[in-house]
PDB file of C-alpha atoms in Angstrom:
ATOM      1  CA  UNK A   1     267.520  97.138  84.382  1.00  0.00           C
ATOM      2  CA  UNK A   2     269.292  98.945  81.576  1.00  0.00           C
ATOM      3  CA  UNK A   3     267.703 101.480  79.283  1.00  0.00           C
ATOM      4  CA  UNK A   4     268.835 103.332  76.140  1.00  0.00           C
ATOM      5  CA  UNK A   5     267.224 106.551  74.999  1.00  0.00           C
ATOM      6  CA  UNK A   6     267.621 108.201  71.613  1.00  0.00           C
ATOM      7  CA  UNK A   7     265.630 111.419  71.893  1.00  0.00           C
ATOM      8  CA  UNK A   8     265.439 112.200  68.174  1.00  0.00           C
ATOM      9  CA  UNK A   9     263.434 109.922  65.893  1.00  0.00           C
ATOM     10  CA  UNK A  10     264.310 112.013  62.837  1.00  0.00           C
ATOM     11  CA  UNK A  11     267.340 114.154  62.076  1.00  0.00           C
ATOM     12  CA  UNK A  12     267.898 116.078  58.862  1.00  0.00           C
ATOM     13  CA  UNK A  13     271.063 117.896  57.853  1.00  0.00           C
ATOM     14  CA  UNK A  14     272.617 119.156  54.661  1.00  0.00           C
ATOM     15  CA  UNK A  15     275.679 117.615  53.079  1.00  0.00           C
ATOM     16  CA  UNK A  16     278.845 118.979  54.640  1.00  0.00           C
ATOM     17  CA  UNK A  17     277.153 120.024  57.869  1.00  0.00           C
ATOM     18  CA  UNK A  18     278.130 118.540  61.234  1.00  0.00           C
ATOM     19  CA  UNK A  19     275.844 115.900  62.665  1.00  0.00           C
ATOM     20  CA  UNK A  20     275.340 114.592  66.191  1.00  0.00           C
ATOM     21  CA  UNK A  21     273.041 111.715  67.068  1.00  0.00           C
ATOM     22  CA  UNK A  22     272.258 111.622  70.757  1.00  0.00           C
ATOM     23  CA  UNK A  23     272.226 108.570  72.974  1.00  0.00           C
ATOM     24  CA  UNK A  24     271.724 108.410  76.734  1.00  0.00           C
ATOM     25  CA  UNK A  25     271.720 105.296  78.824  1.00  0.00           C
ATOM     26  CA  UNK A  26     270.907 104.140  82.316  1.00  0.00           C
ATOM     27  CA  UNK A  27     272.814 101.263  83.842  1.00  0.00           C
ATOM     28  CA  UNK A  28     274.342 100.876  87.251  1.00  0.00           C
ATOM     29  CA  UNK A  29     277.430  98.925  86.157  1.00  0.00           C
ATOM     30  CA  UNK A  30     280.070  99.373  83.472  1.00  0.00           C
ATOM     31  CA  UNK A  31     278.373  98.987  80.110  1.00  0.00           C
ATOM     32  CA  UNK A  32     279.735  98.393  76.683  1.00  0.00           C
ATOM     33  CA  UNK A  33     278.183 100.824  74.181  1.00  0.00           C
ATOM     34  CA  UNK A  34     277.683 100.356  70.466  1.00  0.00           C
ATOM     35  CA  UNK A  35     276.296 102.182  67.474  1.00  0.00           C
ATOM     36  CA  UNK A  36     274.617  99.961  64.894  1.00  0.00           C
ATOM     37  CA  UNK A  37     273.479 101.256  61.488  1.00  0.00           C
ATOM     38  CA  UNK A  38     270.981 100.026  58.934  1.00  0.00           C
ATOM     39  CA  UNK A  39     271.289 101.411  55.415  1.00  0.00           C
ATOM     40  CA  UNK A  40     268.380 101.126  53.009  1.00  0.00           C
ATOM     41  CA  UNK A  41     267.730  97.491  52.042  1.00  0.00           C
ATOM     42  CA  UNK A  42     270.683  96.257  54.087  1.00  0.00           C
ATOM     43  CA  UNK A  43     270.903  94.362  57.326  1.00  0.00           C
ATOM     44  CA  UNK A  44     271.713  95.858  60.686  1.00  0.00           C
ATOM     45  CA  UNK A  45     275.480  96.143  61.127  1.00  0.00           C
ATOM     46  CA  UNK A  46     277.966  97.450  63.640  1.00  0.00           C
ATOM     47  CA  UNK A  47     279.241 100.968  63.038  1.00  0.00           C
ATOM     48  CA  UNK A  48     281.456 101.382  66.081  1.00  0.00           C
ATOM     49  CA  UNK A  49     281.900 100.442  69.728  1.00  0.00           C
ATOM     50  CA  UNK A  50     283.288 102.538  72.531  1.00  0.00           C
ATOM     51  CA  UNK A  51     286.079 100.170  73.541  1.00  0.00           C
ATOM     52  CA  UNK A  52     287.630 100.361  70.068  1.00  0.00           C
ATOM     53  CA  UNK A  53     288.011 104.122  70.187  1.00  0.00           C
ATOM     54  CA  UNK A  54     288.057 104.138  66.390  1.00  0.00           C
ATOM     55  CA  UNK A  55     286.712 106.511  63.780  1.00  0.00           C
ATOM     56  CA  UNK A  56     284.579 104.613  61.280  1.00  0.00           C
ATOM     57  CA  UNK A  57     283.409 106.345  58.085  1.00  0.00           C
ATOM     58  CA  UNK A  58     284.318 109.617  59.784  1.00  0.00           C
ATOM     59  CA  UNK A  59     282.074 108.933  62.786  1.00  0.00           C
ATOM     60  CA  UNK A  60     283.285 109.024  66.375  1.00  0.00           C
ATOM     61  CA  UNK A  61     281.552 108.449  69.682  1.00  0.00           C
ATOM     62  CA  UNK A  62     282.857 109.073  73.179  1.00  0.00           C
ATOM     63  CA  UNK A  63     281.495 107.398  76.258  1.00  0.00           C
ATOM     64  CA  UNK A  64     280.748 110.015  78.920  1.00  0.00           C
ATOM     65  CA  UNK A  65     280.091 108.123  82.125  1.00  0.00           C
ATOM     66  CA  UNK A  66     279.321 111.290  84.071  1.00  0.00           C
ATOM     67  CA  UNK A  67     276.514 112.243  81.718  1.00  0.00           C
ATOM     68  CA  UNK A  68     275.727 108.588  80.819  1.00  0.00           C
ATOM     69  CA  UNK A  69     275.877 109.484  77.150  1.00  0.00           C
ATOM     70  CA  UNK A  70     277.375 108.019  74.005  1.00  0.00           C
ATOM     71  CA  UNK A  71     276.640 110.552  71.278  1.00  0.00           C
ATOM     72  CA  UNK A  72     277.638 109.832  67.676  1.00  0.00           C
ATOM     73  CA  UNK A  73     279.323 112.646  65.781  1.00  0.00           C
ATOM     74  CA  UNK A  74     280.587 113.418  62.330  1.00  0.00           C
ATOM     75  CA  UNK A  75     282.047 116.794  61.354  1.00  0.00           C
ATOM     76  CA  UNK A  76     280.951 116.718  57.704  1.00  0.00           C
ATOM     77  CA  UNK A  77     277.904 114.633  56.802  1.00  0.00           C
ATOM     78  CA  UNK A  78     277.690 112.862  53.445  1.00  0.00           C
ATOM     79  CA  UNK A  79     274.590 111.749  51.542  1.00  0.00           C
ATOM     80  CA  UNK A  80     275.628 108.116  51.951  1.00  0.00           C
ATOM     81  CA  UNK A  81     275.327 108.538  55.730  1.00  0.00           C
ATOM     82  CA  UNK A  82     271.548 108.583  55.374  1.00  0.00           C
ATOM     83  CA  UNK A  83     270.358 105.562  57.361  1.00  0.00           C
ATOM     84  CA  UNK A  84     268.753 104.375  60.576  1.00  0.00           C
ATOM     85  CA  UNK A  85     271.113 104.508  63.548  1.00  0.00           C
ATOM     86  CA  UNK A  86     270.660 102.545  66.765  1.00  0.00           C
ATOM     87  CA  UNK A  87     272.527 103.019  69.992  1.00  0.00           C
ATOM     88  CA  UNK A  88     272.866  99.800  71.999  1.00  0.00           C
ATOM     89  CA  UNK A  89     274.154  98.764  75.391  1.00  0.00           C
ATOM     90  CA  UNK A  90     275.641  95.462  76.488  1.00  0.00           C
ATOM     91  CA  UNK A  91     275.558  94.872  80.210  1.00  0.00           C
ATOM     92  CA  UNK A  92     277.907  92.716  82.235  1.00  0.00           C
ATOM     93  CA  UNK A  93     277.469  89.726  84.464  1.00  0.00           C
ATOM     94  CA  UNK A  94     274.860  87.159  83.482  1.00  0.00           C
ATOM     95  CA  UNK A  95     273.531  89.598  80.877  1.00  0.00           C
ATOM     96  CA  UNK A  96     276.855  89.755  79.044  1.00  0.00           C
ATOM     97  CA  UNK A  97     276.281  89.860  75.307  1.00  0.00           C
ATOM     98  CA  UNK A  98     272.622  90.827  75.528  1.00  0.00           C
ATOM     99  CA  UNK A  99     271.984  94.101  73.685  1.00  0.00           C
ATOM    100  CA  UNK A 100     269.456  96.696  74.757  1.00  0.00           C
ATOM    101  CA  UNK A 101     268.649  99.003  71.844  1.00  0.00           C
ATOM    102  CA  UNK A 102     267.344 102.530  71.684  1.00  0.00           C
ATOM    103  CA  UNK A 103     264.421 103.354  69.431  1.00  0.00           C
ATOM    104  CA  UNK A 104     266.655 104.554  66.632  1.00  0.00           C
ATOM    105  CA  UNK A 105     267.239 107.811  64.776  1.00  0.00           C
ATOM    106  CA  UNK A 106     266.609 108.180  61.066  1.00  0.00           C
ATOM    107  CA  UNK A 107     269.322 110.413  59.641  1.00  0.00           C
ATOM    108  CA  UNK A 108     268.675 112.096  56.315  1.00  0.00           C
ATOM    109  CA  UNK A 109     271.481 114.007  54.635  1.00  0.00           C
ATOM    110  CA  UNK A 110     270.220 116.337  51.921  1.00  0.00           C
ATOM    111  CA  UNK A 111     272.370 117.294  48.911  1.00  0.00           C
TER     112      UNK A 111
ATOM    113  CA  UNK B   1     282.729  84.567  55.525  1.00  0.00           C
ATOM    114  CA  UNK B   2     279.052  83.776  55.032  1.00  0.00           C
ATOM    115  CA  UNK B   3     276.691  85.868  57.090  1.00  0.00           C
ATOM    116  CA  UNK B   4     273.738  84.935  59.251  1.00  0.00           C
ATOM    117  CA  UNK B   5     271.062  83.273  57.141  1.00  0.00           C
ATOM    118  CA  UNK B   6     267.357  83.539  57.891  1.00  0.00           C
ATOM    119  CA  UNK B   7     264.268  82.176  56.195  1.00  0.00           C
ATOM    120  CA  UNK B   8     261.675  82.904  55.129  1.00  0.00           C
ATOM    121  CA  UNK B   9     262.111  86.602  54.314  1.00  0.00           C
ATOM    122  CA  UNK B  10     258.390  87.298  54.477  1.00  0.00           C
ATOM    123  CA  UNK B  11     255.429  85.518  55.993  1.00  0.00           C
ATOM    124  CA  UNK B  12     251.756  86.431  56.057  1.00  0.00           C
ATOM    125  CA  UNK B  13     249.434  84.441  58.304  1.00  0.00           C
ATOM    126  CA  UNK B  14     246.060  84.840  59.953  1.00  0.00           C
ATOM    127  CA  UNK B  15     245.717  85.222  63.689  1.00  0.00           C
ATOM    128  CA  UNK B  16     245.660  81.982  65.642  1.00  0.00           C
ATOM    129  CA  UNK B  17     247.795  80.257  62.994  1.00  0.00           C
ATOM    130  CA  UNK B  18     251.305  78.943  63.680  1.00  0.00           C
ATOM    131  CA  UNK B  19     254.546  80.079  62.120  1.00  0.00           C
ATOM    132  CA  UNK B  20     258.198  79.106  62.340  1.00  0.00           C
ATOM    133  CA  UNK B  21     261.379  80.966  61.497  1.00  0.00           C
ATOM    134  CA  UNK B  22     264.786  79.464  60.841  1.00  0.00           C
ATOM    135  CA  UNK B  23     268.261  80.855  61.463  1.00  0.00           C
ATOM    136  CA  UNK B  24     271.733  79.622  60.571  1.00  0.00           C
ATOM    137  CA  UNK B  25     274.444  81.616  62.383  1.00  0.00           C
ATOM    138  CA  UNK B  26     277.973  82.374  61.285  1.00  0.00           C
ATOM    139  CA  UNK B  27     280.118  79.272  61.493  1.00  0.00           C
ATOM    140  CA  UNK B  28     281.816  78.961  64.853  1.00  0.00           C
ATOM    141  CA  UNK B  29     279.602  81.469  66.654  1.00  0.00           C
ATOM    142  CA  UNK B  30     278.467  79.889  69.880  1.00  0.00           C
ATOM    143  CA  UNK B  31     275.997  82.602  70.826  1.00  0.00           C
ATOM    144  CA  UNK B  32     272.724  83.107  68.978  1.00  0.00           C
ATOM    145  CA  UNK B  33     270.033  85.717  69.594  1.00  0.00           C
ATOM    146  CA  UNK B  34     266.466  86.216  68.446  1.00  0.00           C
ATOM    147  CA  UNK B  35     265.102  89.762  68.445  1.00  0.00           C
ATOM    148  CA  UNK B  36     261.647  91.142  67.741  1.00  0.00           C
ATOM    149  CA  UNK B  37     261.503  94.527  66.039  1.00  0.00           C
ATOM    150  CA  UNK B  38     258.105  96.182  65.949  1.00  0.00           C
ATOM    151  CA  UNK B  39     257.695  99.011  63.444  1.00  0.00           C
ATOM    152  CA  UNK B  40     259.155 102.247  64.794  1.00  0.00           C
ATOM    153  CA  UNK B  41     261.012 100.585  67.658  1.00  0.00           C
ATOM    154  CA  UNK B  42     264.478  99.207  68.234  1.00  0.00           C
ATOM    155  CA  UNK B  43     265.071  95.456  68.320  1.00  0.00           C
ATOM    156  CA  UNK B  44     264.051  93.731  71.553  1.00  0.00           C
ATOM    157  CA  UNK B  45     265.792  90.561  72.664  1.00  0.00           C
ATOM    158  CA  UNK B  46     263.521  87.531  72.887  1.00  0.00           C
ATOM    159  CA  UNK B  47     266.029  84.780  73.655  1.00  0.00           C
ATOM    160  CA  UNK B  48     269.774  84.219  73.844  1.00  0.00           C
ATOM    161  CA  UNK B  49     271.449  80.820  73.365  1.00  0.00           C
ATOM    162  CA  UNK B  50     274.977  79.825  74.272  1.00  0.00           C
ATOM    163  CA  UNK B  51     275.631  76.697  72.209  1.00  0.00           C
ATOM    164  CA  UNK B  52     272.371  74.745  72.716  1.00  0.00           C
ATOM    165  CA  UNK B  53     271.569  76.166  76.149  1.00  0.00           C
ATOM    166  CA  UNK B  54     269.309  79.105  76.942  1.00  0.00           C
ATOM    167  CA  UNK B  55     271.107  82.020  78.618  1.00  0.00           C
ATOM    168  CA  UNK B  56     268.246  84.519  78.729  1.00  0.00           C
ATOM    169  CA  UNK B  57     264.607  84.112  77.763  1.00  0.00           C
ATOM    170  CA  UNK B  58     263.154  86.585  80.227  1.00  0.00           C
ATOM    171  CA  UNK B  59     261.363  88.564  77.507  1.00  0.00           C
ATOM    172  CA  UNK B  60     260.056  85.591  75.531  1.00  0.00           C
ATOM    173  CA  UNK B  61     256.238  85.258  75.787  1.00  0.00           C
ATOM    174  CA  UNK B  62     256.424  81.604  76.675  1.00  0.00           C
ATOM    175  CA  UNK B  63     252.697  80.977  76.387  1.00  0.00           C
ATOM    176  CA  UNK B  64     252.973  81.309  72.609  1.00  0.00           C
ATOM    177  CA  UNK B  65     256.633  81.600  71.632  1.00  0.00           C
ATOM    178  CA  UNK B  66     259.195  78.824  71.694  1.00  0.00           C
ATOM    179  CA  UNK B  67     262.724  78.501  70.401  1.00  0.00           C
ATOM    180  CA  UNK B  68     265.269  75.757  70.143  1.00  0.00           C
ATOM    181  CA  UNK B  69     268.841  75.238  69.077  1.00  0.00           C
ATOM    182  CA  UNK B  70     269.157  71.498  69.297  1.00  0.00           C
ATOM    183  CA  UNK B  71     272.673  70.898  67.989  1.00  0.00           C
ATOM    184  CA  UNK B  72     274.120  74.251  68.944  1.00  0.00           C
ATOM    185  CA  UNK B  73     274.081  75.531  65.369  1.00  0.00           C
ATOM    186  CA  UNK B  74     270.753  76.255  63.602  1.00  0.00           C
ATOM    187  CA  UNK B  75     267.821  77.622  65.524  1.00  0.00           C
ATOM    188  CA  UNK B  76     264.076  77.847  65.023  1.00  0.00           C
ATOM    189  CA  UNK B  77     261.648  80.308  66.587  1.00  0.00           C
ATOM    190  CA  UNK B  78     257.976  79.352  66.650  1.00  0.00           C
ATOM    191  CA  UNK B  79     254.815  81.285  67.406  1.00  0.00           C
ATOM    192  CA  UNK B  80     251.699  79.287  68.206  1.00  0.00           C
ATOM    193  CA  UNK B  81     249.071  80.721  68.049  1.00  0.00           C
ATOM    194  CA  UNK B  82     249.928  84.072  66.482  1.00  0.00           C
ATOM    195  CA  UNK B  83     248.268  87.326  67.557  1.00  0.00           C
ATOM    196  CA  UNK B  84     247.919  90.574  65.643  1.00  0.00           C
ATOM    197  CA  UNK B  85     250.511  92.226  67.889  1.00  0.00           C
ATOM    198  CA  UNK B  86     253.129  89.676  66.782  1.00  0.00           C
ATOM    199  CA  UNK B  87     253.441  91.507  63.456  1.00  0.00           C
ATOM    200  CA  UNK B  88     257.088  92.526  63.384  1.00  0.00           C
ATOM    201  CA  UNK B  89     260.480  91.781  61.904  1.00  0.00           C
ATOM    202  CA  UNK B  90     262.201  88.868  63.614  1.00  0.00           C
ATOM    203  CA  UNK B  91     265.950  89.206  63.586  1.00  0.00           C
ATOM    204  CA  UNK B  92     268.518  86.541  64.290  1.00  0.00           C
ATOM    205  CA  UNK B  93     272.052  87.467  65.297  1.00  0.00           C
ATOM    206  CA  UNK B  94     275.154  85.559  66.286  1.00  0.00           C
ATOM    207  CA  UNK B  95     278.369  86.427  68.039  1.00  0.00           C
ATOM    208  CA  UNK B  96     281.555  84.966  69.384  1.00  0.00           C
ATOM    209  CA  UNK B  97     282.267  85.647  73.038  1.00  0.00           C
ATOM    210  CA  UNK B  98     285.843  84.475  72.723  1.00  0.00           C
ATOM    211  CA  UNK B  99     288.571  87.035  73.224  1.00  0.00           C
ATOM    212  CA  UNK B 100     289.669  88.953  70.180  1.00  0.00           C
ATOM    213  CA  UNK B 101     288.652  91.887  68.086  1.00  0.00           C
ATOM    214  CA  UNK B 102     285.245  90.431  67.188  1.00  0.00           C
ATOM    215  CA  UNK B 103     284.332  89.582  70.764  1.00  0.00           C
ATOM    216  CA  UNK B 104     280.760  90.571  71.607  1.00  0.00           C
ATOM    217  CA  UNK B 105     280.011  92.000  68.158  1.00  0.00           C
ATOM    218  CA  UNK B 106     276.646  90.776  66.963  1.00  0.00           C
ATOM    219  CA  UNK B 107     276.142  89.978  63.282  1.00  0.00           C
ATOM    220  CA  UNK B 108     272.570  90.179  62.105  1.00  0.00           C
ATOM    221  CA  UNK B 109     270.571  88.321  59.520  1.00  0.00           C
ATOM    222  CA  UNK B 110     268.281  90.065  57.053  1.00  0.00           C
ATOM    223  CA  UNK B 111     265.252  89.259  59.183  1.00  0.00           C
ATOM    224  CA  UNK B 112     261.823  87.741  58.615  1.00  0.00           C
ATOM    225  CA  UNK B 113     258.946  90.180  58.219  1.00  0.00           C
ATOM    226  CA  UNK B 114     255.804  88.677  59.744  1.00  0.00           C
ATOM    227  CA  UNK B 115     252.352  90.073  59.077  1.00  0.00           C
ATOM    228  CA  UNK B 116     249.493  88.683  61.140  1.00  0.00           C
ATOM    229  CA  UNK B 117     246.058  89.468  59.668  1.00  0.00           C
TER     230      UNK B 117
END
């Protein structure tokens, strides 16, 4: 069975500081990893996925299969980045499409 | 494009009562998911439909929860009878598993917040 762990429930940084939200996973196959974000009073939405290899809103995430990690990084945090962030894993085979979420990290960016 | 629609937004019931939630996915999305999100936790998948067939309901408490997607579009999730521990946000999501940029991206509704007293 797959599992996603986000070790930090809360993360606070100041505007302009670098930020890293940690995500570790356990899965024996080749997963697809996602970061979803929920801003205040908005619905859960995709931020980025590892297969796209894109930078979205200045955020990047690299899949490290050796360390089974998919940490989310941004070099200079902005106040509008304050939100709840979820790391999620989609397995293959008959479970394709099914997302397993971590517990989430609340990011607060102070002015 | 219109997003995933859910209703109601809020529901308060007493334990042992019944409740039903409705979801209308994004047009053309064959796959529909229901998640339960308990306060302080990430969403947990309850059931996954592909068109009107169930793909995965391994985490659905079948003694009290049921879900259907009769025509492969709208879906309803029912709890009967409700327990205190069912208090949570129930999220509906849809996705297209066809090839393309949006493949396997789930789009979420605003959710229904259920309080069981």
